[in-house]
Amino acid sequence: MKEWISKISKKGKVTNNDKQKECTSQDSTDHFTDDFVLNLELVKQEIGHNWDVHFREFNIGRTGIRSIIIFVDGLSDKELIDKNIMPSLMVDFSAEYKQGLPYIKGSMSKEFIKNEVLTISEVEVVDSIKELASKVLTGSTALLIDGLPEPLILGTTKPKTRTIEEPVSEALVRGPRVGFTESLSDNTSFLRGSGENENLSLVKFQVGKRSKKDLVVAYIKDIVDPELVQEVENRIKRINIDNVPESGYVEQLIEDNYLSPFPQIQNTERPDRVIAALLEGRVAILLDGTPFALIAPVTLSMMLQSPEDYYERWIPGTFMRMLRYLAAFLALFTPSMYIAFISFHSGLIPTKLAISIIGTRASVPFPALIEALFMEISIEILREAGLRLPKPIGPAMGIVGGLIIGEAAVQAGIVSPVLVIVVSLTAISSFAIPQYSTGFTFRILRFPAMLCAATLGLYGVILFFLFMASHLVKLKSFGVPYLSPAVPYRLSEWKDLMVRMPIMMMKSRPKMMHTKNPMRKR
């Protein structure tokens, strides 16, 4: 029995040793060696099966030293490779072309190549095959030289940019007609180009475990609260997902309450909105590959504001802002108020108007709730169809479809003409909300409001409002109350809430941001 146990224990020890040997061998194959042929073979095993990965072998000058560059067709800038890299290594390296700097056999080093040969700005040394593969597959060029165990990574990523255009999702009348693009470098240059500011900090991170993308956190270091920056960075570091294709992923992964229908991070295509937020002590997040930047923290009042409020004089700016608050109320409660008055509180309607409404609903076979749901769902389907159709026919289909369905429904006696007016007013009011995500939230919430109205009438509408208000009071965005400065109450900050007071009266930054410098320099 003892012999049998000892044999099993020995087998276990051998197995553990074998595992350690396997780990050691795997670790050794992940790093480069002094053997040029072996290094090249390891690289080919890692990424050589990709058809768009090119291997270009050559000799350095007249030294006879074997070298090879590795790049990806379409991602790497071939013009940069052909004009700056290959001539430097194959032609200019020769002694007669490098007067005063003749190559001495055996003096080859990565410092010599970086400082005396290559005419390119971005040069990096790597020692891991996986790191080389990651760099090459994102557009950089790898340079392997016989005798140098560590390859050089050359910054040859080909920028893919589109023409700078106006923001598509945020129409504007007055202001800079510049929108973010899909290029992270372009977007950061917009922030830098907004004005000379040595305190503007741009900190880069990488998100995505399998497909890595660059992400930049922007803030003004002499204004922002350091705890806010630390909290944003900690949440970004906790992102654990294979791929982050759009900033919407980041928004959902770092927000406070993912069960809330209200957006707790603002997204925008406008650089001027981002700059204004940074000067208030907020933090911006920019992701490579998307024109939508994120702003945190935010409040509900920010979602109903537009940069144009500040570009116009304070009286028109105030008027436009109050119109948006009215539009938000109408978009949320107009259908439910119609259902409540028609079904429960018809006595509150003026007599002549009540008689007119009753006359139009005489042939309608459905209760007010079914009638309203039919029209609201039809409008939402038309709106979604208009977004998904090609641009030339999308808007036309939405308008014509709404008119045809509304007219046909009235003539068929399915809905009343008054409801068509109510639904039209609701749809138009939702378009007046400057943030699409916030407008979409109000569009969703009006359906439970309609159900509450159909159940308890005005009491149900009031209960729904109280429930929503209690949720908003508890909701926070990175520790900032969502209803601030209304809750908690700060009367001094109400001059930039529903009313936009003259700019010369707004001398302080929002107190809820706990900024280092609370006063605006005026």
Short mmCIF file of C-alpha atoms in Angstrom, two decimals, residues 313-518:
data_model
loop_
_atom_site.label_atom_id
_atom_site.label_comp_id
_atom_site.label_asym_id
_atom_site.label_seq_id
_atom_site.Cartn_x
_atom_site.Cartn_y
_atom_site.Cartn_z
CA ARG A 313 -28.34 87.18 -25.50
CA TRP A 314 -29.81 86.15 -22.16
CA ILE A 315 -33.45 86.98 -22.98
CA PRO A 316 -33.70 84.75 -26.10
CA GLY A 317 -31.54 82.15 -24.36
CA THR A 318 -33.92 82.06 -21.39
CA PHE A 319 -36.96 81.87 -23.66
CA MET A 320 -35.54 78.91 -25.63
CA ARG A 321 -34.61 77.10 -22.42
CA MET A 322 -38.07 77.52 -20.88
CA LEU A 323 -39.61 76.28 -24.13
CA ARG A 324 -37.55 73.10 -23.78
CA TYR A 325 -38.77 72.50 -20.22
CA LEU A 326 -42.35 72.95 -21.47
CA ALA A 327 -41.65 70.59 -24.38
CA ALA A 328 -40.26 67.95 -21.99
CA PHE A 329 -43.42 68.17 -19.86
CA LEU A 330 -45.69 67.91 -22.92
CA ALA A 331 -43.71 65.00 -24.37
CA LEU A 332 -44.08 63.08 -21.12
CA PHE A 333 -47.59 63.89 -19.87
CA THR A 334 -49.80 65.04 -22.78
CA PRO A 335 -51.14 61.56 -23.77
CA SER A 336 -51.69 60.56 -20.14
CA MET A 337 -53.54 63.80 -19.40
CA TYR A 338 -55.79 63.16 -22.42
CA ILE A 339 -56.60 59.66 -21.18
CA ALA A 340 -57.24 60.88 -17.61
CA PHE A 341 -59.60 63.69 -18.65
CA ILE A 342 -61.50 61.62 -21.20
CA SER A 343 -61.89 58.50 -19.03
CA PHE A 344 -62.22 59.88 -15.47
CA HIS A 345 -62.43 63.66 -15.25
CA SER A 346 -64.54 64.81 -18.17
CA GLY A 347 -66.28 67.24 -15.80
CA LEU A 348 -63.07 69.26 -15.60
CA ILE A 349 -63.18 69.94 -19.34
CA PRO A 350 -65.07 73.12 -20.43
CA THR A 351 -68.58 72.24 -21.54
CA LYS A 352 -68.31 73.30 -25.18
CA LEU A 353 -64.96 71.56 -25.58
CA ALA A 354 -66.30 68.42 -23.87
CA ILE A 355 -69.27 68.31 -26.24
CA SER A 356 -66.95 68.72 -29.24
CA ILE A 357 -64.63 65.93 -28.05
CA ILE A 358 -67.57 63.60 -27.31
CA GLY A 359 -68.93 64.26 -30.79
CA THR A 360 -65.64 63.31 -32.44
CA ARG A 361 -65.35 60.14 -30.31
CA ALA A 362 -68.92 58.96 -30.93
CA SER A 363 -67.82 56.47 -33.62
CA VAL A 364 -64.61 55.34 -31.90
CA PRO A 365 -65.10 51.74 -30.64
CA PHE A 366 -62.04 51.66 -28.32
CA PRO A 367 -61.40 53.16 -24.90
CA ALA A 368 -59.07 56.13 -24.70
CA LEU A 369 -56.08 54.00 -23.61
CA ILE A 370 -56.25 51.63 -26.60
CA GLU A 371 -56.84 54.56 -28.92
CA ALA A 372 -53.80 56.44 -27.59
CA LEU A 373 -51.55 53.35 -27.54
CA PHE A 374 -52.43 52.63 -31.17
CA MET A 375 -51.42 56.10 -32.30
CA GLU A 376 -48.32 56.41 -30.11
CA ILE A 377 -46.93 53.03 -31.16
CA SER A 378 -47.64 53.84 -34.81
CA ILE A 379 -45.74 57.12 -34.51
CA GLU A 380 -42.79 55.40 -32.82
CA ILE A 381 -42.64 52.76 -35.57
CA LEU A 382 -42.73 55.46 -38.24
CA ARG A 383 -39.99 57.40 -36.46
CA GLU A 384 -37.77 54.31 -36.24
CA ALA A 385 -38.45 53.40 -39.86
CA GLY A 386 -37.52 56.92 -40.95
CA LEU A 387 -34.16 56.57 -39.16
CA ARG A 388 -33.34 53.18 -40.71
CA LEU A 389 -34.33 53.97 -44.29
CA PRO A 390 -31.86 55.61 -46.70
CA LYS A 391 -31.52 59.35 -46.12
CA PRO A 392 -33.20 60.50 -49.37
CA ILE A 393 -36.48 58.74 -48.57
CA GLY A 394 -36.40 58.45 -44.76
CA PRO A 395 -37.77 61.92 -43.82
CA ALA A 396 -40.34 61.85 -46.62
CA MET A 397 -41.61 58.44 -45.55
CA GLY A 398 -41.95 59.58 -41.93
CA ILE A 399 -43.96 62.68 -42.78
CA VAL A 400 -46.13 61.08 -45.46
CA GLY A 401 -46.66 57.93 -43.41
CA GLY A 402 -47.78 59.95 -40.38
CA LEU A 403 -50.23 62.00 -42.41
CA ILE A 404 -51.66 58.98 -44.20
CA ILE A 405 -52.04 56.87 -41.07
CA GLY A 406 -53.56 59.72 -39.06
CA GLU A 407 -56.05 60.67 -41.79
CA ALA A 408 -56.98 57.06 -42.50
CA ALA A 409 -57.45 56.26 -38.82
CA VAL A 410 -59.76 59.25 -38.34
CA GLN A 411 -61.82 58.41 -41.42
CA ALA A 412 -62.11 54.77 -40.34
CA GLY A 413 -63.37 55.86 -36.93
CA ILE A 414 -60.51 54.17 -35.07
CA VAL A 415 -59.23 57.34 -33.38
CA SER A 416 -60.63 60.80 -32.80
CA PRO A 417 -59.22 63.95 -34.46
CA VAL A 418 -58.41 65.39 -31.03
CA LEU A 419 -56.09 62.47 -30.29
CA VAL A 420 -54.27 63.04 -33.58
CA ILE A 421 -53.57 66.60 -32.41
CA VAL A 422 -52.40 65.33 -29.00
CA VAL A 423 -50.06 62.75 -30.53
CA SER A 424 -48.68 65.28 -33.00
CA LEU A 425 -48.00 67.78 -30.21
CA THR A 426 -46.28 65.05 -28.20
CA ALA A 427 -44.04 64.03 -31.10
CA ILE A 428 -43.07 67.62 -31.91
CA SER A 429 -42.32 68.33 -28.25
CA SER A 430 -39.96 65.34 -28.03
CA PHE A 431 -38.02 66.72 -31.02
CA ALA A 432 -37.38 69.97 -29.11
CA ILE A 433 -35.22 68.18 -26.50
CA PRO A 434 -31.58 68.81 -27.55
CA GLN A 435 -30.21 65.46 -26.31
CA TYR A 436 -31.48 62.45 -28.29
CA SER A 437 -30.93 60.01 -25.41
CA THR A 438 -32.93 62.22 -23.02
CA GLY A 439 -35.73 62.65 -25.53
CA PHE A 440 -35.83 58.89 -25.98
CA THR A 441 -36.17 58.49 -22.21
CA PHE A 442 -39.22 60.76 -22.12
CA ARG A 443 -40.71 58.87 -25.07
CA ILE A 444 -40.39 55.59 -23.16
CA LEU A 445 -41.71 56.94 -19.85
CA ARG A 446 -44.91 58.29 -21.36
CA PHE A 447 -46.17 54.72 -21.86
CA PRO A 448 -46.20 53.82 -18.12
CA ALA A 449 -47.65 57.29 -17.49
CA MET A 450 -50.51 56.41 -19.87
CA LEU A 451 -51.13 53.13 -18.05
CA CYS A 452 -51.26 54.95 -14.70
CA ALA A 453 -53.70 57.47 -16.14
CA ALA A 454 -55.94 54.71 -17.51
CA THR A 455 -55.97 53.04 -14.07
CA LEU A 456 -56.42 55.91 -11.61
CA GLY A 457 -56.93 59.01 -13.73
CA LEU A 458 -55.20 62.17 -12.56
CA TYR A 459 -54.32 60.45 -9.29
CA GLY A 460 -52.35 57.89 -11.28
CA VAL A 461 -50.54 60.64 -13.22
CA ILE A 462 -49.63 62.38 -9.95
CA LEU A 463 -48.44 59.11 -8.40
CA PHE A 464 -46.31 58.42 -11.47
CA PHE A 465 -44.82 61.92 -11.24
CA LEU A 466 -44.03 61.45 -7.53
CA PHE A 467 -42.44 58.06 -8.18
CA MET A 468 -40.29 59.51 -10.97
CA ALA A 469 -39.34 62.51 -8.81
CA SER A 470 -38.29 60.27 -5.91
CA HIS A 471 -36.13 58.24 -8.28
CA LEU A 472 -34.50 61.38 -9.68
CA VAL A 473 -33.82 62.72 -6.19
CA LYS A 474 -31.90 59.54 -5.29
CA LEU A 475 -30.12 59.28 -8.65
CA LYS A 476 -26.50 60.45 -8.84
CA SER A 477 -23.89 60.83 -11.54
CA PHE A 478 -20.40 60.20 -10.14
CA GLY A 479 -21.56 61.38 -6.73
CA VAL A 480 -23.34 64.53 -8.02
CA PRO A 481 -27.12 64.71 -7.39
CA TYR A 482 -28.99 64.39 -10.68
CA LEU A 483 -31.45 67.18 -9.86
CA SER A 484 -28.81 69.62 -8.63
CA PRO A 485 -29.02 72.59 -8.10
CA ALA A 486 -32.77 72.12 -7.48
CA VAL A 487 -32.12 69.23 -5.08
CA PRO A 488 -30.16 69.92 -2.95
CA TYR A 489 -31.49 73.45 -3.03
CA ARG A 490 -28.97 76.12 -4.09
CA LEU A 491 -30.75 79.34 -5.01
CA SER A 492 -27.51 81.03 -6.06
CA GLU A 493 -27.14 78.55 -8.93
CA TRP A 494 -30.71 78.89 -10.20
CA LYS A 495 -29.55 81.69 -12.48
CA ASP A 496 -28.35 78.97 -14.85
CA LEU A 497 -31.19 76.47 -14.37
CA MET A 498 -34.51 77.27 -16.08
CA VAL A 499 -33.46 80.90 -16.54
CA ARG A 500 -30.21 81.87 -18.20
CA MET A 501 -29.12 85.07 -16.54
CA PRO A 502 -26.62 87.49 -18.17
CA ILE A 503 -23.11 86.06 -18.45
CA MET A 504 -21.59 88.81 -16.30
CA MET A 505 -23.76 87.62 -13.38
CA MET A 506 -22.53 84.01 -13.56
CA LYS A 507 -19.14 84.45 -11.90
CA SER A 508 -18.82 81.16 -10.03
CA ARG A 509 -18.55 77.55 -11.13
CA PRO A 510 -21.14 74.99 -9.92
CA LYS A 511 -20.54 74.28 -6.21
CA MET A 512 -21.60 70.65 -6.67
CA MET A 513 -18.38 70.07 -8.68
CA HIS A 514 -16.11 70.94 -5.68
CA THR A 515 -13.63 72.61 -8.02
CA LYS A 516 -10.19 73.83 -6.95
CA ASN A 517 -10.92 77.26 -8.40
CA PRO A 518 -14.59 78.10 -7.73
#
